[in-house]
């Protein structure tokens, strides 16, 4: 066995580029799987930990409808219920922390009773001491390190009562999963938080821990019987539900890209091993003649695949870990939360390892079995005699079945017969079916293409056709790789651009205003921002150059079992566009809202199966109340689970308070002066000031960060596909060595040899890319339809001839460039060497 291993090692060293290509294919496939899965897991873990940091071990929460603060007198009655271990009031608000560089960090401030908080949140003080009643704060150890904050250091916080200074009295770290504190949580004493947020004798919620032996539902019913109108008791709010909804489309795109990269890796690896075995036929023939068994031949080839698979997997793990950090950063930019990239999960690594090693072994097994079945006399010939491979009608039928199954799966996702996650295997099956059927129809394609290009290219095109059909399986695999690269690249690129256009349409229609003032950037997952100082709306209205001022407030609520975000604003203008309206009368929508109707996000409409004219039930201070739906709008804030109503109505029915953002319009001839005065007030209060152009630029940057990872994966797929073409052409040259020599002896010029190799690349490129263009556009169209359940409506599919042409021409140029090295190698073969080759 040692001798056979030395033979394998010599094979690796003699073909370094091919070995590197195989290794690269495995690395990319594994890295894509690991990076995507880790990024998704990190995002979910961070959102979950942020929820757990606030809810801790609480089984139930008492809140007011509209999240307004309420009297704490109810706490004592709840604590006296049999089965309740702890009932404690909590202040939960968003604020702004200014780091050592005076940069803003959006944080959640939690006011707790230090004497009993350990019953809710399990953490230990790593440095410093516990809280007292003074203006002190506890900060998560890792969060503080990321900002360069130290123990016993003062920090500056913005609240709705202005700038507050607190001393960091302790750095804490969780002792259980329920106390994980990622995402910027700051814990302060309850009386301090009450004073900071003008909530004396009130709390935002009451957290309840019950005895393990008690039924949560029984205790909930007992608490509900005590509550006055306007208060409600529920299990801890799943605020991360909005984060999950906001990241569904991104997760789907990343999973789809990783699936395509794995498909390309499979074809590359199989094709590489097939060519590797073909080149070593003579070597295997000698080994068989010297007594090597067929099993030993199989073992040595499979072992080569195993070694490459293990090395590629290890490198893929490392690359995937790095890629996960980049994707997590992009997802964090979308959700406006710091996503931890240190969450460890075995599953992505196990899945990537199984795929990497499994694909490498699977790619080696079939060529190994073929090599072992050759007799020594057959194997001693360096290459086959060039008989044309026969057609296999079974492959055509199998391809039709696979494509049909894939198409039916996609239609099922569009019709919501099954989960959207099935869209990925459906797309893969659809493409795989076309590749499986390709060897059967390859002669048909080449026949017609040759008729078109032979008058231009000449006899070299006929010679190229002969070589492609001689090794139909290998040619089909290479064409399949090119087909996947362009179809998936074009399909995903079109889908990405369609989604970007949809996002742009949303913010260009829904975020209208000359200036935007806020304490911090709002969360895309919940819409919530940090509380702003009071009295600013009236101060901005007093500026002579200001035409109108509107305040926005985002409040979590419920519609039945659906968690929703209420967006309250004044809707001052009768003519301005406030929504990216999809259903409803745009001419009367503003008047309808002022009459008491609501506009809801398309995702909420889809989830609740609501249409214009239906009634939406919302929890209010007066109990459940129905609101007529005047319109359904595209909305990316709070994942589209939004309800828009006038601020006056929200204050009356939901008792909302505070302001998350202020939108200001200047008089047409006074924009510059108004901008200076508004900005001066914003700077005085340490608030963020943005013009509409600056806001739109920021949103475009967020979108660009999210899709960056998708483009990177697709670019790698195209590069690897080009290397696969080089592999195939190199093997074709090896098999044509004797033939090239004979042609050269009868006066074929080196330029004609080059043209023959270019013709092979051209043929494979045309056969792959023409159907790939149509398949890519079909994929983009189906993806736009399958987005319906995710965003509440189909994303508008746009045909982009320029993008399609650029993708086709760019891929064809890449193919021709990739063929230059094999063509030059063939042209420089010496006639004497080629004639002796056979």
PDB file of N, CA, C and O in Angstrom, residues 697-755:
ATOM      1  N   UNK A 697     -28.732  57.547   1.126  1.00  0.00           N
ATOM      2  CA  UNK A 697     -27.395  57.000   0.922  1.00  0.00           C
ATOM      3  C   UNK A 697     -27.057  55.948   1.962  1.00  0.00           C
ATOM      4  O   UNK A 697     -26.444  54.918   1.661  1.00  0.00           O
ATOM      5  N   UNK A 698     -27.455  56.189   3.213  1.00  0.00           N
ATOM      6  CA  UNK A 698     -27.213  55.230   4.284  1.00  0.00           C
ATOM      7  C   UNK A 698     -27.969  53.936   4.044  1.00  0.00           C
ATOM      8  O   UNK A 698     -27.440  52.836   4.230  1.00  0.00           O
ATOM      9  N   UNK A 699     -29.234  54.043   3.602  1.00  0.00           N
ATOM     10  CA  UNK A 699     -30.027  52.846   3.334  1.00  0.00           C
ATOM     11  C   UNK A 699     -29.446  52.046   2.172  1.00  0.00           C
ATOM     12  O   UNK A 699     -29.410  50.810   2.206  1.00  0.00           O
ATOM     13  N   UNK A 700     -28.980  52.743   1.136  1.00  0.00           N
ATOM     14  CA  UNK A 700     -28.357  52.048   0.015  1.00  0.00           C
ATOM     15  C   UNK A 700     -27.090  51.319   0.453  1.00  0.00           C
ATOM     16  O   UNK A 700     -26.792  50.223  -0.027  1.00  0.00           O
ATOM     17  N   UNK A 701     -26.362  51.917   1.380  1.00  0.00           N
ATOM     18  CA  UNK A 701     -25.155  51.276   1.895  1.00  0.00           C
ATOM     19  C   UNK A 701     -25.507  50.005   2.662  1.00  0.00           C
ATOM     20  O   UNK A 701     -24.816  48.985   2.562  1.00  0.00           O
ATOM     21  N   UNK A 702     -26.590  50.046   3.448  1.00  0.00           N
ATOM     22  CA  UNK A 702     -27.026  48.855   4.170  1.00  0.00           C
ATOM     23  C   UNK A 702     -27.371  47.728   3.201  1.00  0.00           C
ATOM     24  O   UNK A 702     -26.974  46.578   3.392  1.00  0.00           O
ATOM     25  N   UNK A 703     -28.120  48.065   2.149  1.00  0.00           N
ATOM     26  CA  UNK A 703     -28.504  47.061   1.167  1.00  0.00           C
ATOM     27  C   UNK A 703     -27.268  46.495   0.474  1.00  0.00           C
ATOM     28  O   UNK A 703     -27.147  45.282   0.260  1.00  0.00           O
ATOM     29  N   UNK A 704     -26.342  47.376   0.124  1.00  0.00           N
ATOM     30  CA  UNK A 704     -25.120  46.933  -0.560  1.00  0.00           C
ATOM     31  C   UNK A 704     -24.306  45.980   0.316  1.00  0.00           C
ATOM     32  O   UNK A 704     -23.747  44.995  -0.179  1.00  0.00           O
ATOM     33  N   UNK A 705     -24.265  46.236   1.622  1.00  0.00           N
ATOM     34  CA  UNK A 705     -23.528  45.355   2.522  1.00  0.00           C
ATOM     35  C   UNK A 705     -24.141  43.966   2.571  1.00  0.00           C
ATOM     36  O   UNK A 705     -23.437  42.956   2.642  1.00  0.00           O
ATOM     37  N   UNK A 706     -25.459  43.898   2.514  1.00  0.00           N
ATOM     38  CA  UNK A 706     -26.131  42.610   2.598  1.00  0.00           C
ATOM     39  C   UNK A 706     -25.872  41.754   1.364  1.00  0.00           C
ATOM     40  O   UNK A 706     -25.617  40.554   1.450  1.00  0.00           O
ATOM     41  N   UNK A 707     -25.936  42.364   0.173  1.00  0.00           N
ATOM     42  CA  UNK A 707     -25.799  41.577  -1.054  1.00  0.00           C
ATOM     43  C   UNK A 707     -24.339  41.328  -1.419  1.00  0.00           C
ATOM     44  O   UNK A 707     -24.064  40.538  -2.332  1.00  0.00           O
ATOM     45  N   UNK A 708     -23.418  41.958  -0.716  1.00  0.00           N
ATOM     46  CA  UNK A 708     -22.002  41.799  -1.043  1.00  0.00           C
ATOM     47  C   UNK A 708     -21.561  40.341  -0.938  1.00  0.00           C
ATOM     48  O   UNK A 708     -20.808  39.837  -1.771  1.00  0.00           O
ATOM     49  N   UNK A 709     -22.047  39.669   0.115  1.00  0.00           N
ATOM     50  CA  UNK A 709     -21.683  38.265   0.275  1.00  0.00           C
ATOM     51  C   UNK A 709     -22.193  37.400  -0.862  1.00  0.00           C
ATOM     52  O   UNK A 709     -21.507  36.463  -1.302  1.00  0.00           O
ATOM     53  N   UNK A 710     -23.392  37.703  -1.372  1.00  0.00           N
ATOM     54  CA  UNK A 710     -23.940  36.933  -2.490  1.00  0.00           C
ATOM     55  C   UNK A 710     -23.088  37.106  -3.745  1.00  0.00           C
ATOM     56  O   UNK A 710     -22.780  36.137  -4.443  1.00  0.00           O
ATOM     57  N   UNK A 711     -22.688  38.341  -4.036  1.00  0.00           N
ATOM     58  CA  UNK A 711     -21.869  38.589  -5.217  1.00  0.00           C
ATOM     59  C   UNK A 711     -20.537  37.846  -5.117  1.00  0.00           C
ATOM     60  O   UNK A 711     -20.035  37.313  -6.108  1.00  0.00           O
ATOM     61  N   UNK A 712     -19.954  37.813  -3.922  1.00  0.00           N
ATOM     62  CA  UNK A 712     -18.663  37.148  -3.743  1.00  0.00           C
ATOM     63  C   UNK A 712     -18.772  35.667  -4.055  1.00  0.00           C
ATOM     64  O   UNK A 712     -17.909  35.093  -4.739  1.00  0.00           O
ATOM     65  N   UNK A 713     -19.837  35.024  -3.556  1.00  0.00           N
ATOM     66  CA  UNK A 713     -20.018  33.588  -3.818  1.00  0.00           C
ATOM     67  C   UNK A 713     -20.207  33.339  -5.309  1.00  0.00           C
ATOM     68  O   UNK A 713     -19.639  32.401  -5.888  1.00  0.00           O
ATOM     69  N   UNK A 714     -20.998  34.183  -5.975  1.00  0.00           N
ATOM     70  CA  UNK A 714     -21.251  33.994  -7.402  1.00  0.00           C
ATOM     71  C   UNK A 714     -19.987  34.211  -8.227  1.00  0.00           C
ATOM     72  O   UNK A 714     -19.746  33.511  -9.216  1.00  0.00           O
ATOM     73  N   UNK A 715     -19.163  35.174  -7.840  1.00  0.00           N
ATOM     74  CA  UNK A 715     -17.902  35.412  -8.550  1.00  0.00           C
ATOM     75  C   UNK A 715     -16.982  34.200  -8.437  1.00  0.00           C
ATOM     76  O   UNK A 715     -16.349  33.787  -9.417  1.00  0.00           O
ATOM     77  N   UNK A 716     -16.928  33.610  -7.257  1.00  0.00           N
ATOM     78  CA  UNK A 716     -16.107  32.413  -7.074  1.00  0.00           C
ATOM     79  C   UNK A 716     -16.611  31.274  -7.944  1.00  0.00           C
ATOM     80  O   UNK A 716     -15.823  30.513  -8.515  1.00  0.00           O
ATOM     81  N   UNK A 717     -17.941  31.139  -8.032  1.00  0.00           N
ATOM     82  CA  UNK A 717     -18.521  30.081  -8.871  1.00  0.00           C
ATOM     83  C   UNK A 717     -18.071  30.236 -10.329  1.00  0.00           C
ATOM     84  O   UNK A 717     -17.716  29.252 -10.988  1.00  0.00           O
ATOM     85  N   UNK A 718     -18.098  31.449 -10.852  1.00  0.00           N
ATOM     86  CA  UNK A 718     -17.704  31.680 -12.245  1.00  0.00           C
ATOM     87  C   UNK A 718     -16.224  31.381 -12.465  1.00  0.00           C
ATOM     88  O   UNK A 718     -15.845  30.785 -13.476  1.00  0.00           O
ATOM     89  N   UNK A 719     -15.384  31.768 -11.509  1.00  0.00           N
ATOM     90  CA  UNK A 719     -13.949  31.517 -11.651  1.00  0.00           C
ATOM     91  C   UNK A 719     -13.656  30.029 -11.629  1.00  0.00           C
ATOM     92  O   UNK A 719     -12.879  29.504 -12.440  1.00  0.00           O
ATOM     93  N   UNK A 720     -14.291  29.311 -10.695  1.00  0.00           N
ATOM     94  CA  UNK A 720     -14.079  27.859 -10.618  1.00  0.00           C
ATOM     95  C   UNK A 720     -14.594  27.183 -11.883  1.00  0.00           C
ATOM     96  O   UNK A 720     -13.984  26.233 -12.387  1.00  0.00           O
ATOM     97  N   UNK A 721     -15.710  27.664 -12.421  1.00  0.00           N
ATOM     98  CA  UNK A 721     -16.229  27.086 -13.667  1.00  0.00           C
ATOM     99  C   UNK A 721     -15.238  27.274 -14.806  1.00  0.00           C
ATOM    100  O   UNK A 721     -15.050  26.379 -15.640  1.00  0.00           O
ATOM    101  N   UNK A 722     -14.579  28.424 -14.861  1.00  0.00           N
ATOM    102  CA  UNK A 722     -13.568  28.654 -15.901  1.00  0.00           C
ATOM    103  C   UNK A 722     -12.400  27.688 -15.745  1.00  0.00           C
ATOM    104  O   UNK A 722     -11.882  27.156 -16.732  1.00  0.00           O
ATOM    105  N   UNK A 723     -11.993  27.427 -14.509  1.00  0.00           N
ATOM    106  CA  UNK A 723     -10.920  26.455 -14.288  1.00  0.00           C
ATOM    107  C   UNK A 723     -11.355  25.054 -14.733  1.00  0.00           C
ATOM    108  O   UNK A 723     -10.555  24.262 -15.231  1.00  0.00           O
ATOM    109  N   UNK A 724     -12.641  24.749 -14.522  1.00  0.00           N
ATOM    110  CA  UNK A 724     -13.143  23.457 -14.989  1.00  0.00           C
ATOM    111  C   UNK A 724     -13.031  23.321 -16.497  1.00  0.00           C
ATOM    112  O   UNK A 724     -12.714  22.244 -17.021  1.00  0.00           O
ATOM    113  N   UNK A 725     -13.272  24.406 -17.214  1.00  0.00           N
ATOM    114  CA  UNK A 725     -13.114  24.394 -18.663  1.00  0.00           C
ATOM    115  C   UNK A 725     -11.659  24.134 -19.052  1.00  0.00           C
ATOM    116  O   UNK A 725     -11.376  23.359 -19.969  1.00  0.00           O
ATOM    117  N   UNK A 726     -10.729  24.771 -18.358  1.00  0.00           N
ATOM    118  CA  UNK A 726      -9.303  24.531 -18.618  1.00  0.00           C
ATOM    119  C   UNK A 726      -8.980  23.063 -18.430  1.00  0.00           C
ATOM    120  O   UNK A 726      -8.250  22.453 -19.227  1.00  0.00           O
ATOM    121  N   UNK A 727      -9.523  22.458 -17.396  1.00  0.00           N
ATOM    122  CA  UNK A 727      -9.304  21.042 -17.130  1.00  0.00           C
ATOM    123  C   UNK A 727      -9.747  20.180 -18.303  1.00  0.00           C
ATOM    124  O   UNK A 727      -9.034  19.287 -18.762  1.00  0.00           O
ATOM    125  N   UNK A 728     -10.970  20.428 -18.779  1.00  0.00           N
ATOM    126  CA  UNK A 728     -11.522  19.626 -19.864  1.00  0.00           C
ATOM    127  C   UNK A 728     -10.712  19.787 -21.144  1.00  0.00           C
ATOM    128  O   UNK A 728     -10.394  18.806 -21.829  1.00  0.00           O
ATOM    129  N   UNK A 729     -10.376  21.022 -21.482  1.00  0.00           N
ATOM    130  CA  UNK A 729      -9.608  21.245 -22.709  1.00  0.00           C
ATOM    131  C   UNK A 729      -8.223  20.613 -22.619  1.00  0.00           C
ATOM    132  O   UNK A 729      -7.703  20.082 -23.607  1.00  0.00           O
ATOM    133  N   UNK A 730      -7.633  20.652 -21.426  1.00  0.00           N
ATOM    134  CA  UNK A 730      -6.321  20.024 -21.246  1.00  0.00           C
ATOM    135  C   UNK A 730      -6.405  18.526 -21.480  1.00  0.00           C
ATOM    136  O   UNK A 730      -5.535  17.925 -22.134  1.00  0.00           O
ATOM    137  N   UNK A 731      -7.459  17.896 -20.958  1.00  0.00           N
ATOM    138  CA  UNK A 731      -7.626  16.452 -21.171  1.00  0.00           C
ATOM    139  C   UNK A 731      -7.912  16.154 -22.636  1.00  0.00           C
ATOM    140  O   UNK A 731      -7.419  15.160 -23.191  1.00  0.00           O
ATOM    141  N   UNK A 732      -8.698  17.010 -23.278  1.00  0.00           N
ATOM    142  CA  UNK A 732      -8.968  16.818 -24.701  1.00  0.00           C
ATOM    143  C   UNK A 732      -7.676  16.872 -25.517  1.00  0.00           C
ATOM    144  O   UNK A 732      -7.489  16.104 -26.468  1.00  0.00           O
ATOM    145  N   UNK A 733      -6.799  17.785 -25.157  1.00  0.00           N
ATOM    146  CA  UNK A 733      -5.514  17.892 -25.870  1.00  0.00           C
ATOM    147  C   UNK A 733      -4.706  16.628 -25.681  1.00  0.00           C
ATOM    148  O   UNK A 733      -4.075  16.114 -26.616  1.00  0.00           O
ATOM    149  N   UNK A 734      -4.712  16.085 -24.464  1.00  0.00           N
ATOM    150  CA  UNK A 734      -3.975  14.847 -24.211  1.00  0.00           C
ATOM    151  C   UNK A 734      -4.484  13.732 -25.115  1.00  0.00           C
ATOM    152  O   UNK A 734      -3.692  12.985 -25.713  1.00  0.00           O
ATOM    153  N   UNK A 735      -5.805  13.608 -25.208  1.00  0.00           N
ATOM    154  CA  UNK A 735      -6.369  12.548 -26.043  1.00  0.00           C
ATOM    155  C   UNK A 735      -6.165  12.820 -27.530  1.00  0.00           C
ATOM    156  O   UNK A 735      -6.192  11.892 -28.344  1.00  0.00           O
ATOM    157  N   UNK A 736      -5.983  14.081 -27.888  1.00  0.00           N
ATOM    158  CA  UNK A 736      -5.789  14.437 -29.293  1.00  0.00           C
ATOM    159  C   UNK A 736      -4.315  14.569 -29.665  1.00  0.00           C
ATOM    160  O   UNK A 736      -4.018  14.986 -30.787  1.00  0.00           O
ATOM    161  N   UNK A 737      -3.430  14.218 -28.752  1.00  0.00           N
ATOM    162  CA  UNK A 737      -2.004  14.452 -29.005  1.00  0.00           C
ATOM    163  C   UNK A 737      -1.556  13.804 -30.309  1.00  0.00           C
ATOM    164  O   UNK A 737      -0.915  14.448 -31.164  1.00  0.00           O
ATOM    165  N   UNK A 738      -1.875  12.524 -30.455  1.00  0.00           N
ATOM    166  CA  UNK A 738      -1.471  11.825 -31.674  1.00  0.00           C
ATOM    167  C   UNK A 738      -2.154  12.427 -32.905  1.00  0.00           C
ATOM    168  O   UNK A 738      -1.534  12.653 -33.952  1.00  0.00           O
ATOM    169  N   UNK A 739      -3.447  12.741 -32.753  1.00  0.00           N
ATOM    170  CA  UNK A 739      -4.211  13.322 -33.858  1.00  0.00           C
ATOM    171  C   UNK A 739      -3.652  14.680 -34.265  1.00  0.00           C
ATOM    172  O   UNK A 739      -3.534  14.998 -35.459  1.00  0.00           O
ATOM    173  N   UNK A 740      -3.290  15.500 -33.266  1.00  0.00           N
ATOM    174  CA  UNK A 740      -2.705  16.815 -33.548  1.00  0.00           C
ATOM    175  C   UNK A 740      -1.384  16.654 -34.291  1.00  0.00           C
ATOM    176  O   UNK A 740      -1.068  17.393 -35.235  1.00  0.00           O
ATOM    177  N   UNK A 741      -0.603  15.649 -33.856  1.00  0.00           N
ATOM    178  CA  UNK A 741       0.676  15.391 -34.538  1.00  0.00           C
ATOM    179  C   UNK A 741       0.474  15.043 -35.993  1.00  0.00           C
ATOM    180  O   UNK A 741       1.197  15.537 -36.879  1.00  0.00           O
ATOM    181  N   UNK A 742      -0.502  14.167 -36.275  1.00  0.00           N
ATOM    182  CA  UNK A 742      -0.765  13.777 -37.667  1.00  0.00           C
ATOM    183  C   UNK A 742      -1.241  14.973 -38.492  1.00  0.00           C
ATOM    184  O   UNK A 742      -0.843  15.137 -39.656  1.00  0.00           O
ATOM    185  N   UNK A 743      -2.091  15.808 -37.887  1.00  0.00           N
ATOM    186  CA  UNK A 743      -2.559  16.999 -38.598  1.00  0.00           C
ATOM    187  C   UNK A 743      -1.413  17.974 -38.868  1.00  0.00           C
ATOM    188  O   UNK A 743      -1.366  18.620 -39.924  1.00  0.00           O
ATOM    189  N   UNK A 744      -0.512  18.066 -37.917  1.00  0.00           N
ATOM    190  CA  UNK A 744       0.630  18.956 -38.098  1.00  0.00           C
ATOM    191  C   UNK A 744       1.546  18.450 -39.220  1.00  0.00           C
ATOM    192  O   UNK A 744       2.144  19.247 -39.961  1.00  0.00           O
ATOM    193  N   UNK A 745       1.659  17.106 -39.366  1.00  0.00           N
ATOM    194  CA  UNK A 745       2.524  16.554 -40.426  1.00  0.00           C
ATOM    195  C   UNK A 745       1.954  16.816 -41.807  1.00  0.00           C
ATOM    196  O   UNK A 745       2.695  16.812 -42.800  1.00  0.00           O
ATOM    197  N   UNK A 746       0.624  17.022 -41.885  1.00  0.00           N
ATOM    198  CA  UNK A 746       0.019  17.307 -43.203  1.00  0.00           C
ATOM    199  C   UNK A 746      -0.258  18.802 -43.346  1.00  0.00           C
ATOM    200  O   UNK A 746      -1.229  19.214 -43.969  1.00  0.00           O
ATOM    201  N   UNK A 747       0.571  19.588 -42.675  1.00  0.00           N
ATOM    202  CA  UNK A 747       0.640  21.043 -42.891  1.00  0.00           C
ATOM    203  C   UNK A 747      -0.384  21.856 -42.117  1.00  0.00           C
ATOM    204  O   UNK A 747      -0.658  23.008 -42.465  1.00  0.00           O
ATOM    205  N   UNK A 748      -0.984  21.323 -41.041  1.00  0.00           N
ATOM    206  CA  UNK A 748      -1.838  22.179 -40.205  1.00  0.00           C
ATOM    207  C   UNK A 748      -0.936  23.148 -39.442  1.00  0.00           C
ATOM    208  O   UNK A 748       0.022  22.732 -38.777  1.00  0.00           O
ATOM    209  N   UNK A 749      -1.234  24.435 -39.527  1.00  0.00           N
ATOM    210  CA  UNK A 749      -0.418  25.449 -38.875  1.00  0.00           C
ATOM    211  C   UNK A 749      -0.737  25.518 -37.386  1.00  0.00           C
ATOM    212  O   UNK A 749      -1.789  25.067 -36.933  1.00  0.00           O
ATOM    213  N   UNK A 750       0.210  26.117 -36.643  1.00  0.00           N
ATOM    214  CA  UNK A 750      -0.022  26.265 -35.202  1.00  0.00           C
ATOM    215  C   UNK A 750      -1.274  27.109 -34.932  1.00  0.00           C
ATOM    216  O   UNK A 750      -2.030  26.862 -33.990  1.00  0.00           O
ATOM    217  N   UNK A 751      -1.507  28.117 -35.746  1.00  0.00           N
ATOM    218  CA  UNK A 751      -2.690  28.941 -35.577  1.00  0.00           C
ATOM    219  C   UNK A 751      -3.974  28.144 -35.736  1.00  0.00           C
ATOM    220  O   UNK A 751      -4.962  28.394 -35.043  1.00  0.00           O
ATOM    221  N   UNK A 752      -3.964  27.156 -36.660  1.00  0.00           N
ATOM    222  CA  UNK A 752      -5.145  26.312 -36.844  1.00  0.00           C
ATOM    223  C   UNK A 752      -5.374  25.395 -35.646  1.00  0.00           C
ATOM    224  O   UNK A 752      -6.510  25.096 -35.287  1.00  0.00           O
ATOM    225  N   UNK A 753      -4.253  24.943 -35.022  1.00  0.00           N
ATOM    226  CA  UNK A 753      -4.384  24.135 -33.802  1.00  0.00           C
ATOM    227  C   UNK A 753      -5.043  24.977 -32.706  1.00  0.00           C
ATOM    228  O   UNK A 753      -5.951  24.512 -32.004  1.00  0.00           O
ATOM    229  N   UNK A 754      -4.560  26.211 -32.566  1.00  0.00           N
ATOM    230  CA  UNK A 754      -5.165  27.089 -31.579  1.00  0.00           C
ATOM    231  C   UNK A 754      -6.658  27.291 -31.866  1.00  0.00           C
ATOM    232  O   UNK A 754      -7.505  27.268 -30.953  1.00  0.00           O
ATOM    233  N   UNK A 755      -6.971  27.494 -33.163  1.00  0.00           N
ATOM    234  CA  UNK A 755      -8.359  27.728 -33.538  1.00  0.00           C
ATOM    235  C   UNK A 755      -9.230  26.505 -33.223  1.00  0.00           C
ATOM    236  O   UNK A 755     -10.385  26.637 -32.817  1.00  0.00           O
TER     237      UNK A 755
END
